[in-house]
CSV table of C-alpha atoms in Angstrom, one decimal:
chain,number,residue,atom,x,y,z
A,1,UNK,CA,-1.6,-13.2,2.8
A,2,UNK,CA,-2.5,-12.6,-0.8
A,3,UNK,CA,-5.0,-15.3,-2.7
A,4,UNK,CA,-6.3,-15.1,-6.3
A,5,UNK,CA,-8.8,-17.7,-7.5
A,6,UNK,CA,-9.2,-18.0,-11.4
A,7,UNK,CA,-8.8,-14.4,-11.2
A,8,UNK,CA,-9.9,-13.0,-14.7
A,9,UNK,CA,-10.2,-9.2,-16.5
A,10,UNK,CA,-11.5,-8.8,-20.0
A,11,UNK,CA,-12.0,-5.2,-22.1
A,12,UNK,CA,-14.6,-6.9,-24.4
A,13,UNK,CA,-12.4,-9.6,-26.7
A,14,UNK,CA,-9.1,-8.6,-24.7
A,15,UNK,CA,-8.0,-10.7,-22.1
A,16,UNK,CA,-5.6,-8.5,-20.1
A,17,UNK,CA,-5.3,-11.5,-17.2
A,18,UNK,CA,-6.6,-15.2,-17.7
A,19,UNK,CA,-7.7,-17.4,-14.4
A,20,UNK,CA,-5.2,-16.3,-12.6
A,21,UNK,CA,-4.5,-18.5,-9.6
A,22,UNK,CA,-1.6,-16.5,-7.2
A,23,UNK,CA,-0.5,-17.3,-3.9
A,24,UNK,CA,1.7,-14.8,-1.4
A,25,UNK,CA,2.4,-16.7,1.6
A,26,UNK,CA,3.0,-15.1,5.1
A,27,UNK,CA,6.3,-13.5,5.7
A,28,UNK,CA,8.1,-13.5,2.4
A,29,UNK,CA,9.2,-11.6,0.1
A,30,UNK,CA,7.2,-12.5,-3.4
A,31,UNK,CA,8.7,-11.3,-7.0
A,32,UNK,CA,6.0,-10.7,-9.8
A,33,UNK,CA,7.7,-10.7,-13.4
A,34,UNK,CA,6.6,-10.0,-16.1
A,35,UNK,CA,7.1,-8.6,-19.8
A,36,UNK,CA,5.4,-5.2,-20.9
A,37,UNK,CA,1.6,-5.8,-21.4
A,38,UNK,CA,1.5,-9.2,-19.4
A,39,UNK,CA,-0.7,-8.1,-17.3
A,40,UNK,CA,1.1,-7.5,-13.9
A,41,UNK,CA,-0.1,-4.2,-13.5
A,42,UNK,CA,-3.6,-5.2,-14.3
A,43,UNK,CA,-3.2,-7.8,-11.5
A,44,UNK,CA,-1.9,-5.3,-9.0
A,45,UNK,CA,-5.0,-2.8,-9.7
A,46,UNK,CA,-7.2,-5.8,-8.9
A,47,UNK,CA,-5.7,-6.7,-5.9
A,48,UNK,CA,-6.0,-3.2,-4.5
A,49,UNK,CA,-9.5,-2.8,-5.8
A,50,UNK,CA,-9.0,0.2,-8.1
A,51,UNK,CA,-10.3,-2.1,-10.8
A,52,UNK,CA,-13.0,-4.9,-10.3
A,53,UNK,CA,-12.6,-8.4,-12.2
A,54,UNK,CA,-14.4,-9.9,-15.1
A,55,UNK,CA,-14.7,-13.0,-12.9
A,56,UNK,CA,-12.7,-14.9,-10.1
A,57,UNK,CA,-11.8,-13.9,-6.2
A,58,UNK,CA,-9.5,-11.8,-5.1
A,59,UNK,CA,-9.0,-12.6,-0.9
A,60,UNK,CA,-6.2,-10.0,0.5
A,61,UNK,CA,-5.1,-10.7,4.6
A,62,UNK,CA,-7.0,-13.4,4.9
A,63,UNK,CA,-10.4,-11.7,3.9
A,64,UNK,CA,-12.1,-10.8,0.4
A,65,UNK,CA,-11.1,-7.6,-0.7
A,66,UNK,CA,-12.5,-4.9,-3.0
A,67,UNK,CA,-10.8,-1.8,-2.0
A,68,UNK,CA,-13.7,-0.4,-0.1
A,69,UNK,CA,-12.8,-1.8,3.4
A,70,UNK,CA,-10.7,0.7,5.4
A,71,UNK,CA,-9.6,-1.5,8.2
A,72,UNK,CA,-7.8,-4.1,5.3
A,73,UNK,CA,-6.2,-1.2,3.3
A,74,UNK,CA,-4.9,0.2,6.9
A,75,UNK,CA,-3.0,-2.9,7.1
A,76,UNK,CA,-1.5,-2.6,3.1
A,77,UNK,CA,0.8,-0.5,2.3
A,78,UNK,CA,1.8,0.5,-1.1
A,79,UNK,CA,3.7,1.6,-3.8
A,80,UNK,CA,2.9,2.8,-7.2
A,81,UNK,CA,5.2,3.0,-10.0
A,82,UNK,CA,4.1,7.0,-10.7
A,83,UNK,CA,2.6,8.0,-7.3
A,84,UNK,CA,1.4,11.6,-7.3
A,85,UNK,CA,2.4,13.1,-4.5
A,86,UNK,CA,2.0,16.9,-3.1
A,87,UNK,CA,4.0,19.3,-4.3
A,88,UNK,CA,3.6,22.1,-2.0
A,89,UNK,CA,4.1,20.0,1.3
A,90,UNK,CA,8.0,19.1,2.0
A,91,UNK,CA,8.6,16.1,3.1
A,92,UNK,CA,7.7,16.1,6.5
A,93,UNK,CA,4.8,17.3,6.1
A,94,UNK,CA,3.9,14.6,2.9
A,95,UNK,CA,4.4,12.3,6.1
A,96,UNK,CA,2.5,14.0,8.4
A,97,UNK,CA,-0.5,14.5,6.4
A,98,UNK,CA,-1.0,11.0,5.6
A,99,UNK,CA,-0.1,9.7,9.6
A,100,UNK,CA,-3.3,11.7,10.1
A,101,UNK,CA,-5.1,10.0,7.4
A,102,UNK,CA,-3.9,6.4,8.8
A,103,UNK,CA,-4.6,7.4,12.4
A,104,UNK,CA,-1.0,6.8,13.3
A,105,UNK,CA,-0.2,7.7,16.9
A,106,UNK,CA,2.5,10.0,17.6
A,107,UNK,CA,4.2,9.7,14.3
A,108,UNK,CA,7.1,11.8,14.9
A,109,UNK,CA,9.1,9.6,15.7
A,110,UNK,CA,8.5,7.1,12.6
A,111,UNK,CA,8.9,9.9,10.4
A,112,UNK,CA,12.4,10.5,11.5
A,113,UNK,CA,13.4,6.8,12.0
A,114,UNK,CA,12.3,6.4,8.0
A,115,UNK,CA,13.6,9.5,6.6
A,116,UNK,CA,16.8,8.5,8.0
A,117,UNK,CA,17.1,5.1,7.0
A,118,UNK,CA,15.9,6.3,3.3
A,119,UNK,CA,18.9,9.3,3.9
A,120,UNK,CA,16.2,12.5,3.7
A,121,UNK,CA,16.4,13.5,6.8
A,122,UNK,CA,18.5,16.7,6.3
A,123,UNK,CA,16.1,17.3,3.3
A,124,UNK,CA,12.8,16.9,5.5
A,125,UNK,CA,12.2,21.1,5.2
A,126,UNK,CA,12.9,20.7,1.5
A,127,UNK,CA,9.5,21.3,-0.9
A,128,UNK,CA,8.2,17.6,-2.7
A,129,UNK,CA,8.7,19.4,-5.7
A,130,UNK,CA,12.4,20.1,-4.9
A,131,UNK,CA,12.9,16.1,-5.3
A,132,UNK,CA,14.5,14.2,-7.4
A,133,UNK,CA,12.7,10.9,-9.2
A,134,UNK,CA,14.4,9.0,-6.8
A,135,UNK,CA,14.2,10.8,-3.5
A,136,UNK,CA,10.5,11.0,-4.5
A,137,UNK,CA,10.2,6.9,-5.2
A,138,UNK,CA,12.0,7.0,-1.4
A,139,UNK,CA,9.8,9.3,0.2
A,140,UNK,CA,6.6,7.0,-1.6
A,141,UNK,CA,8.3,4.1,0.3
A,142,UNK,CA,8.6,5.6,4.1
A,143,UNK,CA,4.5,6.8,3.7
A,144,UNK,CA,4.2,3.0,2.7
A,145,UNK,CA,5.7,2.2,5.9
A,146,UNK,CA,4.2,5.2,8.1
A,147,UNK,CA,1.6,3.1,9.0
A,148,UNK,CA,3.2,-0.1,10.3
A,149,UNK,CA,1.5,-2.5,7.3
A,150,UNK,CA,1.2,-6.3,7.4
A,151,UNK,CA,1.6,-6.3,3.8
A,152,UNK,CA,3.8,-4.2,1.2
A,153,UNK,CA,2.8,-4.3,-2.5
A,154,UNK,CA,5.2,-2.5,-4.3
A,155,UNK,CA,5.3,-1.7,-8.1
A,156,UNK,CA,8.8,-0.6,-9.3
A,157,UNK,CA,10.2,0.0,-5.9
A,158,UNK,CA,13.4,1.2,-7.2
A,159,UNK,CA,12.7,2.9,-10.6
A,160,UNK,CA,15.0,6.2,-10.8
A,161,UNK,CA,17.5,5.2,-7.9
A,162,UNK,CA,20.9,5.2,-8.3
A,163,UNK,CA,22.9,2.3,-7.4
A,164,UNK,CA,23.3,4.0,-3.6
A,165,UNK,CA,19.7,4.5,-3.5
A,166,UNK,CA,19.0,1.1,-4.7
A,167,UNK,CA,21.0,-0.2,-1.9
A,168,UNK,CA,19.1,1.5,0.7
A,169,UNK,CA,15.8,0.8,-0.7
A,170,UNK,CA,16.9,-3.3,-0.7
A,171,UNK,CA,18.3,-3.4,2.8
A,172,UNK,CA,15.4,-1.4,3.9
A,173,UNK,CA,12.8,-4.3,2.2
A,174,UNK,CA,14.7,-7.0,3.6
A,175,UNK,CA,14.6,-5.6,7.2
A,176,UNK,CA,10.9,-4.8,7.0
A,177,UNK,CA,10.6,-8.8,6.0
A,178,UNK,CA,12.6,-9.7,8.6
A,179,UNK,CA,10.0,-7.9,11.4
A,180,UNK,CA,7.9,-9.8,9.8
A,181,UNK,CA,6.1,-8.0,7.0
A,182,UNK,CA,4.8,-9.5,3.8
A,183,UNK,CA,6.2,-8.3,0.5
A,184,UNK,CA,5.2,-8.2,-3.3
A,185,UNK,CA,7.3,-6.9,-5.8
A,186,UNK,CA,6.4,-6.6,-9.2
A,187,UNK,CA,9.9,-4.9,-11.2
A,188,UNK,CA,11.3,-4.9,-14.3
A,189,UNK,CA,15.1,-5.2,-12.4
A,190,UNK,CA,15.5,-9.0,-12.2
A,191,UNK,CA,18.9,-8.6,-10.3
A,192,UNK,CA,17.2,-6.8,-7.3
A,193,UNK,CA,14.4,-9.8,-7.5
A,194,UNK,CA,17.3,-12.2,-7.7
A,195,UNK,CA,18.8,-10.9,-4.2
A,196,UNK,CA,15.3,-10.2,-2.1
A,197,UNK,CA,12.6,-12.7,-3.5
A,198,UNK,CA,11.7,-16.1,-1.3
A,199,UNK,CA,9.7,-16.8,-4.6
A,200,UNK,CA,8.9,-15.5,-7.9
A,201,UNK,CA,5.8,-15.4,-10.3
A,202,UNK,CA,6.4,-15.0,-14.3
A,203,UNK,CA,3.4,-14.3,-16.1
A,204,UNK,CA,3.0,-13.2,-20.1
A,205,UNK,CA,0.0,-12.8,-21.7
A,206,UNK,CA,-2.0,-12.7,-18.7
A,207,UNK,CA,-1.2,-16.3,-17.2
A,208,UNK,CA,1.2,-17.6,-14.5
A,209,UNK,CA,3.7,-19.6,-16.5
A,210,UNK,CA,5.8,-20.8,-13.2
A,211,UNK,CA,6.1,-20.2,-9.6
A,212,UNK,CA,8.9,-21.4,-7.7
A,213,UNK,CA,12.2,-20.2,-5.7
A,214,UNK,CA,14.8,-18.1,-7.8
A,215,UNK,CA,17.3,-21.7,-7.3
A,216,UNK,CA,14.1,-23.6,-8.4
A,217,UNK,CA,13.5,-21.4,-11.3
A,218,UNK,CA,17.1,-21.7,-13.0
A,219,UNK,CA,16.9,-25.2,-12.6
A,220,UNK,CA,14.1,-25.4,-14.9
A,221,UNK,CA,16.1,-24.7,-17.8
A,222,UNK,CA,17.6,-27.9,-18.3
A,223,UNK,CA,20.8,-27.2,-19.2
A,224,UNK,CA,24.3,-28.3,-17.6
A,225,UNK,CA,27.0,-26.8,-15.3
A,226,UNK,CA,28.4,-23.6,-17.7
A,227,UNK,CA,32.2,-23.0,-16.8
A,228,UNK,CA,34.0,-20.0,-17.6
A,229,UNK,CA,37.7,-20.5,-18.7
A,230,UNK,CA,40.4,-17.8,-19.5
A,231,UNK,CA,43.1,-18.6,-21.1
A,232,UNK,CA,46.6,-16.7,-21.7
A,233,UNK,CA,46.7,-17.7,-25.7
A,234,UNK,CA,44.1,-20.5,-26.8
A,235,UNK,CA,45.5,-22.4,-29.3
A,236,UNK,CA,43.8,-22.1,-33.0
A,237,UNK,CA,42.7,-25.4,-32.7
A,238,UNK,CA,41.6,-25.6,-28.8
A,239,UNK,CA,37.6,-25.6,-30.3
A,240,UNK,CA,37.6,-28.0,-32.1
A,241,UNK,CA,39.6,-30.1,-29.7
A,242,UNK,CA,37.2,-29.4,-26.9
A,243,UNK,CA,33.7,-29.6,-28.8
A,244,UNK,CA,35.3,-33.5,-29.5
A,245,UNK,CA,35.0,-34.1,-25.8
A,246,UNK,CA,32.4,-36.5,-24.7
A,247,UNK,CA,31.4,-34.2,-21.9
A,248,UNK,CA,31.3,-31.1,-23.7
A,249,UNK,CA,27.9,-29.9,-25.1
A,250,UNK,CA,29.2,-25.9,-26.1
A,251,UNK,CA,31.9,-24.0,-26.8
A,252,UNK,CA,31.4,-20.5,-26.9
A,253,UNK,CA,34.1,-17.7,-27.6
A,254,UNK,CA,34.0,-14.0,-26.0
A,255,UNK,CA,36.3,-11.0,-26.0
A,256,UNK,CA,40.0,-10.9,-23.9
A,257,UNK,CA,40.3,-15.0,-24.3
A,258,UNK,CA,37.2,-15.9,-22.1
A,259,UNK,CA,35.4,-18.7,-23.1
A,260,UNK,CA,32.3,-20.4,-21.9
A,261,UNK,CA,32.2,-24.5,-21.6
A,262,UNK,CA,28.8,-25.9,-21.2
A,263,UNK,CA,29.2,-29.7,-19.9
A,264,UNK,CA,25.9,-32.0,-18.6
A,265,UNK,CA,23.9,-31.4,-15.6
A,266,UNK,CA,25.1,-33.9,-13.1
A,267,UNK,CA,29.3,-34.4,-11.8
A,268,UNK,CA,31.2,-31.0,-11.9
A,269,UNK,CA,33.5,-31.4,-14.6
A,270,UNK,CA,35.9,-28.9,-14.3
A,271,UNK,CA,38.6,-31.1,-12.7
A,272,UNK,CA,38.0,-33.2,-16.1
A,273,UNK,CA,38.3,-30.0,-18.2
A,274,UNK,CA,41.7,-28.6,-16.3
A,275,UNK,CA,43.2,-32.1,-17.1
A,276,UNK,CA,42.6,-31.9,-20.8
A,277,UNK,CA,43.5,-28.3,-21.3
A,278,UNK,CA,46.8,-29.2,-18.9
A,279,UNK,CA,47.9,-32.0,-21.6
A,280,UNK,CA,47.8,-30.0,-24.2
A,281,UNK,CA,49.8,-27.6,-22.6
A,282,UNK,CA,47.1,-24.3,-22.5
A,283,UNK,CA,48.3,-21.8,-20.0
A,284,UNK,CA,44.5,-21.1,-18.1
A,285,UNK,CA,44.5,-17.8,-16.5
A,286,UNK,CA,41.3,-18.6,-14.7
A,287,UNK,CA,38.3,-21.4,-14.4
A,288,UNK,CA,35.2,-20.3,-12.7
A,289,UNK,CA,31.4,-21.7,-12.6
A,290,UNK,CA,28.7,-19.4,-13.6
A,291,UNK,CA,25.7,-19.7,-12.1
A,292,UNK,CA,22.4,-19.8,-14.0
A,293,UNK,CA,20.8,-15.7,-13.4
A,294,UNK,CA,16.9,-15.2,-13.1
A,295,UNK,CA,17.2,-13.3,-16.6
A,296,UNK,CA,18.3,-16.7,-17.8
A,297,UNK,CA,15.1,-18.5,-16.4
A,298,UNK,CA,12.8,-15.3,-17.7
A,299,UNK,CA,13.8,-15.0,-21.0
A,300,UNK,CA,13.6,-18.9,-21.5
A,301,UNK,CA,10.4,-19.2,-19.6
A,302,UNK,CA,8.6,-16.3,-21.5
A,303,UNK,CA,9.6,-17.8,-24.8
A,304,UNK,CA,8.7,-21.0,-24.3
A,305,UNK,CA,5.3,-19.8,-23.5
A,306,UNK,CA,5.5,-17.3,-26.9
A,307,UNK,CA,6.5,-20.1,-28.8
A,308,UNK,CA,3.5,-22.6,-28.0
A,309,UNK,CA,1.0,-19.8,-28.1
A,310,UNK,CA,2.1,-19.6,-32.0
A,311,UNK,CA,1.9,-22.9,-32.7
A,312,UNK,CA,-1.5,-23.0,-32.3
């Protein structure tokens, strides 16, 4: 759906991204991370054509792409981070305006079906300007969507939602995929990543450093099963005692008596755990397993890649 081939951009010494090689398979839902000046946004402009490359192929639906074709950006549908949209218009008319534009037939009822699913229905009458940030980033979605696009490529899809909104916005994505539609998502909120994403891409400084499922992604960090124990009143020595263990690796020590365990990857070893803490009579309040996050596998990933770039 979405192919890059040692896909490069310079401004003279600069390199902004660096033989970039990305893949966006058919039918999923594909989450581009990235820290500030990585070059994610730089990637996106290429694959829309609003910038050209320094060097490298950019193939978008199965074809090359440039932004100059009108039949391939028919079948796209996008949105930007800080769309400008038309302030006069209200919303219905924002929607109108660019059905014409796309050639939609009979639009009406699309309109309606996405200004209801988005909840700005009752505010179709109401001026653009009379939006909020996050009615507007919702009203920048349904034109996305006016047009029945094979591919989405969205950038910050929920920047200035509330929680609600956020909510809607997900299960709206996630339905789309489900009929079928292709998704990129490049955002700065790994949890909503976490939830939709079949796959992720990190890149820093202008390079993929990994691509893989969000599960696939935690477990490249290596490290063991991290349980989460509560306790009624931990012992003043209950540390120490612990950090002795032959399957304890880390012992760490948060507010309200929670502490974090982290044993080996391999055997669960909470059953292990219970019995020690049991024999020398700790009253545990609670014992849970926390799963590794997609911030976890960022941050680690990302510094990694800092690190070995200043080592050489």
């Amino acid at each position: 759906m979405i192919r890059t081939e040692q896909l490069c951009k310079r401004y003279g010494s600069f390199v902004a991204v660096d033989a970039l090689n990305l893949h966006v398979h058919p039918g999923e839902i594909y989450g581009f991370l990235g820290p500030n000046g990585a070059g994610k946004t730089t990637t996106l402009m290429m694959l829309l054509g609003v910038i050209r490359p320094t060097s490298g192929r950019v193939e978008v639906l199965g074809q090359p792409f440039d932004g100059t074709s009108f039949a391939l950006r028919r079948r796209m549908g996008v949105v930007a981070e800080d769309a400008w949209q038309y302030d006069e218009m209200t919303a219905y008319e924002y929607l109108a305006f660019f059905a014409r534009l796309y050639r939609v037939a009979k639009p009406g009822p699309a309109i309606q079906s996405l200004l209801e699913r988005t909840e700005l229905w009752e505010r179709r009458q109401v001026l653009v300007s009379g939006y909020s940030r996050g009615m507007r980033q919702k009203l920048n979605l349904c034109r996305a969507l006016l047009h029945d696009p094979e591919l989405l490529i969205l950038d910050e899809p929920v920047s200035g939602l509330d929680p609600n909104g956020i909510r809607q916005v997900r299960a709206l994505l996630v339905e789309e995929n489900r009929r079928g539609r292709t998704i990129l998502i490049s955002s700065h909120i790994l949890s909503e990543i976490e939830q939709t994403a079949h796959r992720v891409g990190i890149i820093a400084g202008g390079r993929l450093l990994a691509e893989d499922s969000v599960a696939g992604l935690r477990a490249r960090l290596g490290e063991g099963q991290r349980i989460e124990v509560e306790f009624q009143q931990p012992p003043g020595n209950l540390r120490q005692q612990l950090e002795r263990l032959p399957f304890v690796q880390k012992v760490e020590e948060f507010p309200l008596n929670r502490w974090l365990v982290t044993t080996p990857t391999g055997a669960d070893q909470r059953p292990e755990l219970a019995r020690f803490l049991a024999g020398q009579g700790v009253l545990v309040v609670g014992m849970r397993t926390l799963e590794r996050s997609l911030e976890d596998a960022f941050v680690t990933i990302t510094d990694a890649a800092v690190r070995a770039w200043a080592e050489k």
